[in-house]
Structure formats: C-alpha cells, structure tokens
Amino acid sequence: MFIQIEPTSDIPIYTQLANQIIELIARGQLKGGDALPSVRALASDLSVNMHTVNKSYHELVHKGIIRIVPKSGAIINPIVQEGITNENCHRIIEQLKPIIAEALVLGMSPEEIGQHASSILVDLKGE
Amino acid sequence: MFIQIEPTSDIPIYTQLANQIIELIARGQLKGGDALPSVRALASDLSVNMHTVNKSYHELVHKGIIRIVPKSGAIINPIVQEGITNENCHRIIEQLKPIIAEALVLGMSPEEIGQHASSILVDLKGE
C-alpha cells in the first residue's frame, strides 16, 4: 500500500492518510474486504504516531468506508454500487461547496472548475 | 453578515466560519474592500470564542482571501479577475481530489458528481 505523508503540508497527517486510503479505494488499488495494515505496523512504516493512524481509521469508519472487525482489524467496505445514500450525498455536497466557492473567489472560472473535476475523475477512474 | 454556526457539526467551528465568509464573497454579498467585523464583535455575535474567530481570520489570510490592516482590521481582498495562480490552482485541485474520491467510493456516479458541482456553481453565481 503506497502512502506518502507530507509532514510540512497544511493538511493534518491523519487527514492526508485517510484521504490517500480513500483514493487508493477509488482507484481500485484497495478493494472491499481487503484488510488495512494494523495501526502499529502502519504507524511504524510511515514514521508517524500510532494515535495519528488510529484517528485516520476512526475517520474512515465514521465515513462508512472501513469497519473495524475484532481480531481482523480494519477492513475496507465494498464500494457502494447501488447509489449513494441521501446522507452521504448531502455530506459530499457540503464538502464540495466551500472549495468551489474558494476556487471562484481565487479567480478560477466555472469552466475551469468543471474541467479540473473531470480531470480528477478521469485520473481516479483510469478512463 | 449572515453566518450560521452548527455547534454539533463534525466540521470545526473556525472552518465553518471561514467557509461561510468565502461563500458570502463568492455570492457577491461581501465585496473586495469590505471590512469584516472585529474579532471581538463577531465572537460575541456568534457566541463563540474569540480564539475561534481569530483562527478563521488567519486561515482566510493564509488563503489570500482577506488581509489584516492595522487599525482597520480584516479587509476582504478583491475577487481575483485575471485568473487563478498556479499555486492556488494546485491547492484547489488537492482539496477537490479527496472529496471526489470519497464520492465515488460512496456510490456517487461521475455524472452525479458533475451535476452536483454544476448546481453548486449555479447556486453561488446566482445564474
């Protein structure tokens, strides 16, 4: 599992870690049923605090992306095929809105925003 | 300035506040040159800690959206018209990517993601 943490980034390390795991799932490089490394092993691999990895895993549980199974550890939930729930849809929109607002304020045109979103989708889906 | 804080949200209050100020600027309800309320006044209005408002204002300074002017306080920078800088563009893309990845993992289709982004743009631009 290839994860790269940027210690100097503004983004908290636990968020970087959670985001990269989500990205690996979106790319199909991690699949439903796959186990994530133990908190101890991943913390050691990445030279970060175990508490940080633990916080990432809990964030992923909270988002419904992994589950913690006794004795097996953190297991990835299958990618949802039958459509997003209203609750998750609302959460995604609430996350997108401030970034799109920021993009507009900083001078990105609506067309550019759409193009960047499309490029990200193409990159993630490999299409 | 209409700001509504949800104390029970997962999103930190300082981020909610910064996001809503950015949104008001994107909607044209706050304009370049406008002064934001003093930290003390806004904290009192919203019944939040002054430290929280201060943290929001510093985040907005860091993003290049406001500046702190001695004696005048927090002043909104003009909306950038001549196109986004490469650095800001990179930052926007890095913020969009994990949300789009999360949307895909949670079952939102690429078409739906595009539609939601368009709806947000229409809502913000009032077009």
PDB file of C-alpha atoms in Angstrom:
ATOM      1  CA  MET A   1       0.000   0.000   0.000  1.00  0.00           C
ATOM      2  CA  PHE A   2       1.734   3.141  -1.201  1.00  0.00           C
ATOM      3  CA  ILE A   3       1.110   6.116   1.080  1.00  0.00           C
ATOM      4  CA  GLN A   4       3.158   9.269   1.132  1.00  0.00           C
ATOM      5  CA  ILE A   5       2.863  11.712   4.002  1.00  0.00           C
ATOM      6  CA  GLU A   6       3.987  15.315   3.614  1.00  0.00           C
ATOM      7  CA  PRO A   7       4.950  16.433   7.120  1.00  0.00           C
ATOM      8  CA  THR A   8       5.186  20.088   6.061  1.00  0.00           C
ATOM      9  CA  SER A   9       1.701  20.215   4.484  1.00  0.00           C
ATOM     10  CA  ASP A  10      -1.077  22.364   5.969  1.00  0.00           C
ATOM     11  CA  ILE A  11      -3.280  19.279   5.883  1.00  0.00           C
ATOM     12  CA  PRO A  12      -3.192  17.315   9.153  1.00  0.00           C
ATOM     13  CA  ILE A  13      -1.345  13.999   8.791  1.00  0.00           C
ATOM     14  CA  TYR A  14      -4.391  11.936   9.833  1.00  0.00           C
ATOM     15  CA  THR A  15      -6.404  13.615   7.059  1.00  0.00           C
ATOM     16  CA  GLN A  16      -3.645  13.034   4.498  1.00  0.00           C
ATOM     17  CA  LEU A  17      -3.608   9.367   5.470  1.00  0.00           C
ATOM     18  CA  ALA A  18      -7.419   8.974   5.358  1.00  0.00           C
ATOM     19  CA  ASN A  19      -7.566  10.815   2.008  1.00  0.00           C
ATOM     20  CA  GLN A  20      -4.894   8.616   0.463  1.00  0.00           C
ATOM     21  CA  ILE A  21      -6.621   5.439   1.593  1.00  0.00           C
ATOM     22  CA  ILE A  22      -9.903   6.701   0.072  1.00  0.00           C
ATOM     23  CA  GLU A  23      -8.038   7.500  -3.134  1.00  0.00           C
ATOM     24  CA  LEU A  24      -6.496   4.011  -3.287  1.00  0.00           C
ATOM     25  CA  ILE A  25     -10.008   2.548  -2.930  1.00  0.00           C
ATOM     26  CA  ALA A  26     -11.420   4.870  -5.615  1.00  0.00           C
ATOM     27  CA  ARG A  27      -8.590   3.778  -7.934  1.00  0.00           C
ATOM     28  CA  GLY A  28      -9.356   0.103  -7.243  1.00  0.00           C
ATOM     29  CA  GLN A  29      -5.904  -0.441  -5.721  1.00  0.00           C
ATOM     30  CA  LEU A  30      -7.614  -1.407  -2.460  1.00  0.00           C
ATOM     31  CA  LYS A  31     -10.847  -3.379  -2.640  1.00  0.00           C
ATOM     32  CA  GLY A  32     -13.809  -4.222  -0.427  1.00  0.00           C
ATOM     33  CA  GLY A  33     -12.795  -6.954   2.022  1.00  0.00           C
ATOM     34  CA  ASP A  34      -9.094  -6.023   1.967  1.00  0.00           C
ATOM     35  CA  ALA A  35      -7.550  -5.523   5.395  1.00  0.00           C
ATOM     36  CA  LEU A  36      -5.612  -2.357   6.125  1.00  0.00           C
ATOM     37  CA  PRO A  37      -2.305  -2.774   7.983  1.00  0.00           C
ATOM     38  CA  SER A  38      -2.517  -2.760  11.765  1.00  0.00           C
ATOM     39  CA  VAL A  39      -2.302   0.657  13.383  1.00  0.00           C
ATOM     40  CA  ARG A  40       1.078  -0.273  14.854  1.00  0.00           C
ATOM     41  CA  ALA A  41       2.520  -1.503  11.524  1.00  0.00           C
ATOM     42  CA  LEU A  42       1.309   1.482   9.507  1.00  0.00           C
ATOM     43  CA  ALA A  43       2.499   3.967  12.124  1.00  0.00           C
ATOM     44  CA  SER A  44       5.907   2.328  12.057  1.00  0.00           C
ATOM     45  CA  ASP A  45       6.023   2.225   8.212  1.00  0.00           C
ATOM     46  CA  LEU A  46       5.124   5.892   7.892  1.00  0.00           C
ATOM     47  CA  SER A  47       7.094   7.041  10.947  1.00  0.00           C
ATOM     48  CA  VAL A  48       4.014   8.658  12.443  1.00  0.00           C
ATOM     49  CA  ASN A  49       2.372   8.366  15.835  1.00  0.00           C
ATOM     50  CA  MET A  50       0.026   5.392  16.371  1.00  0.00           C
ATOM     51  CA  HIS A  51      -2.557   7.882  17.625  1.00  0.00           C
ATOM     52  CA  THR A  52      -2.480   9.556  14.185  1.00  0.00           C
ATOM     53  CA  VAL A  53      -3.156   6.309  12.335  1.00  0.00           C
ATOM     54  CA  ASN A  54      -5.866   5.453  14.833  1.00  0.00           C
ATOM     55  CA  LYS A  55      -7.528   8.816  14.217  1.00  0.00           C
ATOM     56  CA  SER A  56      -7.438   8.215  10.423  1.00  0.00           C
ATOM     57  CA  TYR A  57      -9.005   4.794  10.789  1.00  0.00           C
ATOM     58  CA  HIS A  58     -11.733   6.212  13.005  1.00  0.00           C
ATOM     59  CA  GLU A  59     -12.437   8.917  10.455  1.00  0.00           C
ATOM     60  CA  LEU A  60     -12.764   6.247   7.754  1.00  0.00           C
ATOM     61  CA  VAL A  61     -15.136   4.246   9.983  1.00  0.00           C
ATOM     62  CA  HIS A  62     -17.173   7.383  10.570  1.00  0.00           C
ATOM     63  CA  LYS A  63     -17.409   7.990   6.806  1.00  0.00           C
ATOM     64  CA  GLY A  64     -18.580   4.391   6.297  1.00  0.00           C
ATOM     65  CA  ILE A  65     -15.515   3.458   4.262  1.00  0.00           C
ATOM     66  CA  ILE A  66     -13.955   0.838   6.536  1.00  0.00           C
ATOM     67  CA  ARG A  67     -15.126  -1.184   9.510  1.00  0.00           C
ATOM     68  CA  ILE A  68     -13.191  -2.493  12.480  1.00  0.00           C
ATOM     69  CA  VAL A  69     -13.588  -6.252  12.889  1.00  0.00           C
ATOM     70  CA  PRO A  70     -12.431  -7.845  16.165  1.00  0.00           C
ATOM     71  CA  LYS A  71      -9.192  -9.819  15.614  1.00  0.00           C
ATOM     72  CA  SER A  72      -9.084  -8.897  11.862  1.00  0.00           C
ATOM     73  CA  GLY A  73      -8.570  -5.158  12.254  1.00  0.00           C
ATOM     74  CA  ALA A  74      -9.604  -2.518   9.723  1.00  0.00           C
ATOM     75  CA  ILE A  75     -11.467  -3.986   6.744  1.00  0.00           C
ATOM     76  CA  ILE A  76     -12.492  -1.997   3.675  1.00  0.00           C
ATOM     77  CA  ASN A  77     -16.208  -1.921   2.967  1.00  0.00           C
ATOM     78  CA  PRO A  78     -17.220  -2.766  -0.610  1.00  0.00           C
ATOM     79  CA  ILE A  79     -17.544   0.239  -2.931  1.00  0.00           C
ATOM     80  CA  VAL A  80     -21.226   1.157  -2.948  1.00  0.00           C
ATOM     81  CA  GLN A  81     -22.691   0.183  -6.323  1.00  0.00           C
ATOM     82  CA  GLU A  82     -26.387   0.837  -5.777  1.00  0.00           C
ATOM     83  CA  GLY A  83     -26.111   4.605  -5.431  1.00  0.00           C
ATOM     84  CA  ILE A  84     -25.114   6.984  -2.695  1.00  0.00           C
ATOM     85  CA  THR A  85     -27.326   7.478   0.386  1.00  0.00           C
ATOM     86  CA  ASN A  86     -29.013  10.851   0.850  1.00  0.00           C
ATOM     87  CA  GLU A  87     -26.968  11.452   3.979  1.00  0.00           C
ATOM     88  CA  ASN A  88     -23.638  10.794   2.248  1.00  0.00           C
ATOM     89  CA  CYS A  89     -24.728  12.802  -0.786  1.00  0.00           C
ATOM     90  CA  HIS A  90     -25.512  15.764   1.454  1.00  0.00           C
ATOM     91  CA  ARG A  91     -22.125  15.416   3.170  1.00  0.00           C
ATOM     92  CA  ILE A  92     -20.285  15.369  -0.187  1.00  0.00           C
ATOM     93  CA  ILE A  93     -22.130  18.480  -1.400  1.00  0.00           C
ATOM     94  CA  GLU A  94     -21.377  20.276   1.870  1.00  0.00           C
ATOM     95  CA  GLN A  95     -17.692  19.457   1.373  1.00  0.00           C
ATOM     96  CA  LEU A  96     -17.636  20.486  -2.295  1.00  0.00           C
ATOM     97  CA  LYS A  97     -19.379  23.825  -1.778  1.00  0.00           C
ATOM     98  CA  PRO A  98     -16.676  25.690   0.179  1.00  0.00           C
ATOM     99  CA  ILE A  99     -13.937  24.522  -2.185  1.00  0.00           C
ATOM    100  CA  ILE A 100     -15.868  25.614  -5.252  1.00  0.00           C
ATOM    101  CA  ALA A 101     -16.596  28.958  -3.551  1.00  0.00           C
ATOM    102  CA  GLU A 102     -12.899  29.343  -2.747  1.00  0.00           C
ATOM    103  CA  ALA A 103     -11.947  28.487  -6.329  1.00  0.00           C
ATOM    104  CA  LEU A 104     -14.299  31.189  -7.660  1.00  0.00           C
ATOM    105  CA  VAL A 105     -13.007  33.792  -5.208  1.00  0.00           C
ATOM    106  CA  LEU A 106      -9.416  32.987  -6.158  1.00  0.00           C
ATOM    107  CA  GLY A 107     -10.147  33.508  -9.849  1.00  0.00           C
ATOM    108  CA  MET A 108     -10.911  30.047 -11.234  1.00  0.00           C
ATOM    109  CA  SER A 109     -13.695  30.206 -13.809  1.00  0.00           C
ATOM    110  CA  PRO A 110     -16.705  27.855 -13.598  1.00  0.00           C
ATOM    111  CA  GLU A 111     -15.469  26.188 -16.815  1.00  0.00           C
ATOM    112  CA  GLU A 112     -12.028  25.575 -15.281  1.00  0.00           C
ATOM    113  CA  ILE A 113     -13.631  24.140 -12.131  1.00  0.00           C
ATOM    114  CA  GLY A 114     -15.617  21.717 -14.279  1.00  0.00           C
ATOM    115  CA  GLN A 115     -12.500  20.792 -16.272  1.00  0.00           C
ATOM    116  CA  HIS A 116     -10.436  20.124 -13.149  1.00  0.00           C
ATOM    117  CA  ALA A 117     -13.231  17.998 -11.650  1.00  0.00           C
ATOM    118  CA  SER A 118     -13.391  15.997 -14.902  1.00  0.00           C
ATOM    119  CA  SER A 119      -9.607  15.525 -14.949  1.00  0.00           C
ATOM    120  CA  ILE A 120      -9.665  14.253 -11.370  1.00  0.00           C
ATOM    121  CA  LEU A 121     -12.435  11.795 -12.281  1.00  0.00           C
ATOM    122  CA  VAL A 122     -10.521  10.574 -15.323  1.00  0.00           C
ATOM    123  CA  ASP A 123      -7.378  10.200 -13.206  1.00  0.00           C
ATOM    124  CA  LEU A 124      -9.157   8.253 -10.448  1.00  0.00           C
ATOM    125  CA  LYS A 125     -11.260   6.058 -12.727  1.00  0.00           C
ATOM    126  CA  GLY A 126      -8.378   5.477 -15.131  1.00  0.00           C
ATOM    127  CA  GLU A 127     -10.664   6.115 -18.068  1.00  0.00           C
TER     128      GLU A 127
ATOM    129  CA  MET B   1     -23.333  39.475   7.578  1.00  0.00           C
ATOM    130  CA  PHE B   2     -25.396  36.324   7.940  1.00  0.00           C
ATOM    131  CA  ILE B   3     -23.374  33.478   9.416  1.00  0.00           C
ATOM    132  CA  GLN B   4     -24.832  30.371  10.954  1.00  0.00           C
ATOM    133  CA  ILE B   5     -22.671  28.062  13.058  1.00  0.00           C
ATOM    134  CA  GLU B   6     -23.732  24.481  13.688  1.00  0.00           C
ATOM    135  CA  PRO B   7     -22.131  23.569  17.009  1.00  0.00           C
ATOM    136  CA  THR B   8     -22.917  19.854  16.569  1.00  0.00           C
ATOM    137  CA  SER B   9     -21.317  19.596  13.103  1.00  0.00           C
ATOM    138  CA  ASP B  10     -18.214  17.456  12.532  1.00  0.00           C
ATOM    139  CA  ILE B  11     -16.658  20.492  10.851  1.00  0.00           C
ATOM    140  CA  PRO B  12     -14.634  22.634  13.283  1.00  0.00           C
ATOM    141  CA  ILE B  13     -16.325  25.957  14.048  1.00  0.00           C
ATOM    142  CA  TYR B  14     -13.383  28.010  12.724  1.00  0.00           C
ATOM    143  CA  THR B  15     -13.638  26.147   9.396  1.00  0.00           C
ATOM    144  CA  GLN B  16     -17.418  26.656   9.241  1.00  0.00           C
ATOM    145  CA  LEU B  17     -16.874  30.346   9.801  1.00  0.00           C
ATOM    146  CA  ALA B  18     -14.098  30.667   7.198  1.00  0.00           C
ATOM    147  CA  ASN B  19     -16.139  28.648   4.675  1.00  0.00           C
ATOM    148  CA  GLN B  20     -19.208  30.826   5.138  1.00  0.00           C
ATOM    149  CA  ILE B  21     -17.228  34.019   4.696  1.00  0.00           C
ATOM    150  CA  ILE B  22     -15.727  32.607   1.470  1.00  0.00           C
ATOM    151  CA  GLU B  23     -19.222  31.679   0.327  1.00  0.00           C
ATOM    152  CA  LEU B  24     -20.547  35.184   1.028  1.00  0.00           C
ATOM    153  CA  ILE B  25     -17.695  36.594  -1.088  1.00  0.00           C
ATOM    154  CA  ALA B  26     -18.350  34.102  -3.906  1.00  0.00           C
ATOM    155  CA  ARG B  27     -22.040  35.119  -3.857  1.00  0.00           C
ATOM    156  CA  GLY B  28     -21.067  38.803  -4.032  1.00  0.00           C
ATOM    157  CA  GLN B  29     -22.677  39.521  -0.650  1.00  0.00           C
ATOM    158  CA  LEU B  30     -19.275  40.619   0.628  1.00  0.00           C
ATOM    159  CA  LYS B  31     -17.005  42.522  -1.732  1.00  0.00           C
ATOM    160  CA  GLY B  32     -13.328  43.405  -2.055  1.00  0.00           C
ATOM    161  CA  GLY B  33     -12.530  46.281   0.298  1.00  0.00           C
ATOM    162  CA  ASP B  34     -15.338  45.424   2.736  1.00  0.00           C
ATOM    163  CA  ALA B  35     -14.248  45.128   6.357  1.00  0.00           C
ATOM    164  CA  LEU B  36     -15.163  42.068   8.366  1.00  0.00           C
ATOM    165  CA  PRO B  37     -16.436  42.643  11.911  1.00  0.00           C
ATOM    166  CA  SER B  38     -13.806  42.821  14.614  1.00  0.00           C
ATOM    167  CA  VAL B  39     -12.822  39.513  16.173  1.00  0.00           C
ATOM    168  CA  ARG B  40     -14.443  40.577  19.425  1.00  0.00           C
ATOM    169  CA  ALA B  41     -17.730  41.651  17.792  1.00  0.00           C
ATOM    170  CA  LEU B  42     -18.099  38.552  15.651  1.00  0.00           C
ATOM    171  CA  ALA B  43     -17.222  36.227  18.533  1.00  0.00           C
ATOM    172  CA  SER B  44     -19.865  37.950  20.624  1.00  0.00           C
ATOM    173  CA  ASP B  45     -22.490  37.847  17.814  1.00  0.00           C
ATOM    174  CA  LEU B  46     -21.955  34.158  17.173  1.00  0.00           C
ATOM    175  CA  SER B  47     -21.407  33.211  20.819  1.00  0.00           C
ATOM    176  CA  VAL B  48     -18.071  31.608  20.009  1.00  0.00           C
ATOM    177  CA  ASN B  49     -14.611  32.040  21.460  1.00  0.00           C
ATOM    178  CA  MET B  50     -12.534  34.987  20.185  1.00  0.00           C
ATOM    179  CA  HIS B  51      -9.720  32.496  19.562  1.00  0.00           C
ATOM    180  CA  THR B  52     -12.011  30.656  17.116  1.00  0.00           C
ATOM    181  CA  VAL B  53     -12.767  33.792  15.098  1.00  0.00           C
ATOM    182  CA  ASN B  54      -9.096  34.708  15.150  1.00  0.00           C
ATOM    183  CA  LYS B  55      -8.190  31.276  13.795  1.00  0.00           C
ATOM    184  CA  SER B  56     -10.750  31.699  10.964  1.00  0.00           C
ATOM    185  CA  TYR B  57      -9.388  35.093  10.022  1.00  0.00           C
ATOM    186  CA  HIS B  58      -5.842  33.735   9.968  1.00  0.00           C
ATOM    187  CA  GLU B  59      -6.942  30.886   7.735  1.00  0.00           C
ATOM    188  CA  LEU B  60      -8.524  33.407   5.348  1.00  0.00           C
ATOM    189  CA  VAL B  61      -5.327  35.466   5.355  1.00  0.00           C
ATOM    190  CA  HIS B  62      -3.329  32.314   4.627  1.00  0.00           C
ATOM    191  CA  LYS B  63      -5.610  31.516   1.665  1.00  0.00           C
ATOM    192  CA  GLY B  64      -5.140  35.057   0.320  1.00  0.00           C
ATOM    193  CA  ILE B  65      -8.813  35.955   0.763  1.00  0.00           C
ATOM    194  CA  ILE B  66      -8.523  38.714   3.363  1.00  0.00           C
ATOM    195  CA  ARG B  67      -5.728  40.868   4.728  1.00  0.00           C
ATOM    196  CA  ILE B  68      -5.264  42.355   8.172  1.00  0.00           C
ATOM    197  CA  VAL B  69      -4.761  46.128   8.023  1.00  0.00           C
ATOM    198  CA  PRO B  70      -3.513  47.901  11.164  1.00  0.00           C
ATOM    199  CA  LYS B  71      -6.359  49.894  12.772  1.00  0.00           C
ATOM    200  CA  SER B  72      -8.873  48.833  10.053  1.00  0.00           C
ATOM    201  CA  GLY B  73      -8.955  45.129  10.878  1.00  0.00           C
ATOM    202  CA  ALA B  74      -9.780  42.325   8.439  1.00  0.00           C
ATOM    203  CA  ILE B  75     -10.370  43.585   4.900  1.00  0.00           C
ATOM    204  CA  ILE B  76     -11.568  41.418   2.025  1.00  0.00           C
ATOM    205  CA  ASN B  77      -9.235  41.237  -0.947  1.00  0.00           C
ATOM    206  CA  PRO B  78     -10.825  41.878  -4.338  1.00  0.00           C
ATOM    207  CA  ILE B  79     -12.054  38.745  -6.118  1.00  0.00           C
ATOM    208  CA  VAL B  80      -9.281  37.741  -8.495  1.00  0.00           C
ATOM    209  CA  GLN B  81     -10.399  38.514 -12.056  1.00  0.00           C
ATOM    210  CA  GLU B  82      -7.248  37.811 -14.018  1.00  0.00           C
ATOM    211  CA  GLY B  83      -7.156  34.063 -13.394  1.00  0.00           C
ATOM    212  CA  ILE B  84      -6.052  31.843 -10.552  1.00  0.00           C
ATOM    213  CA  THR B  85      -2.362  31.472  -9.666  1.00  0.00           C
ATOM    214  CA  ASN B  86      -0.720  28.105 -10.237  1.00  0.00           C
ATOM    215  CA  GLU B  87      -0.199  27.694  -6.504  1.00  0.00           C
ATOM    216  CA  ASN B  88      -3.850  28.337  -5.671  1.00  0.00           C
ATOM    217  CA  CYS B  89      -4.987  26.161  -8.569  1.00  0.00           C
ATOM    218  CA  HIS B  90      -2.858  23.307  -7.232  1.00  0.00           C
ATOM    219  CA  ARG B  91      -4.304  23.810  -3.747  1.00  0.00           C
ATOM    220  CA  ILE B  92      -7.894  23.724  -5.058  1.00  0.00           C
ATOM    221  CA  ILE B  93      -7.236  20.521  -7.025  1.00  0.00           C
ATOM    222  CA  GLU B  94      -5.631  18.900  -3.974  1.00  0.00           C
ATOM    223  CA  GLN B  95      -8.750  19.773  -1.967  1.00  0.00           C
ATOM    224  CA  LEU B  96     -11.180  18.555  -4.654  1.00  0.00           C
ATOM    225  CA  LYS B  97      -9.455  15.224  -5.233  1.00  0.00           C
ATOM    226  CA  PRO B  98     -10.179  13.505  -1.887  1.00  0.00           C
ATOM    227  CA  ILE B  99     -13.819  14.592  -1.929  1.00  0.00           C
ATOM    228  CA  ILE B 100     -14.355  13.312  -5.456  1.00  0.00           C
ATOM    229  CA  ALA B 101     -12.610  10.053  -4.486  1.00  0.00           C
ATOM    230  CA  GLU B 102     -14.869   9.773  -1.422  1.00  0.00           C
ATOM    231  CA  ALA B 103     -17.961  10.472  -3.541  1.00  0.00           C
ATOM    232  CA  LEU B 104     -17.010   7.652  -5.950  1.00  0.00           C
ATOM    233  CA  VAL B 105     -16.312   5.206  -3.106  1.00  0.00           C
ATOM    234  CA  LEU B 106     -19.676   6.016  -1.516  1.00  0.00           C
ATOM    235  CA  GLY B 107     -21.538   5.295  -4.758  1.00  0.00           C
ATOM    236  CA  MET B 108     -21.928   8.667  -6.471  1.00  0.00           C
ATOM    237  CA  SER B 109     -21.518   8.336 -10.238  1.00  0.00           C
ATOM    238  CA  PRO B 110     -19.163  10.637 -12.175  1.00  0.00           C
ATOM    239  CA  GLU B 111     -22.235  12.151 -13.858  1.00  0.00           C
ATOM    240  CA  GLU B 112     -23.840  12.903 -10.495  1.00  0.00           C
ATOM    241  CA  ILE B 113     -20.601  14.476  -9.248  1.00  0.00           C
ATOM    242  CA  GLY B 114     -20.559  16.748 -12.295  1.00  0.00           C
ATOM    243  CA  GLN B 115     -24.233  17.626 -11.792  1.00  0.00           C
ATOM    244  CA  HIS B 116     -23.751  18.492  -8.117  1.00  0.00           C
ATOM    245  CA  ALA B 117     -20.712  20.645  -8.939  1.00  0.00           C
ATOM    246  CA  SER B 118     -22.757  22.459 -11.596  1.00  0.00           C
ATOM    247  CA  SER B 119     -25.653  23.002  -9.177  1.00  0.00           C
ATOM    248  CA  ILE B 120     -23.277  24.465  -6.588  1.00  0.00           C
ATOM    249  CA  LEU B 121     -21.836  26.803  -9.219  1.00  0.00           C
ATOM    250  CA  VAL B 122     -25.306  27.925 -10.299  1.00  0.00           C
ATOM    251  CA  ASP B 123     -26.286  28.455  -6.663  1.00  0.00           C
ATOM    252  CA  LEU B 124     -23.167  30.506  -5.879  1.00  0.00           C
ATOM    253  CA  LYS B 125     -23.135  32.522  -9.076  1.00  0.00           C
ATOM    254  CA  GLY B 126     -26.899  33.053  -8.994  1.00  0.00           C
ATOM    255  CA  GLU B 127     -27.102  32.272 -12.713  1.00  0.00           C
TER     256      GLU B 127
END
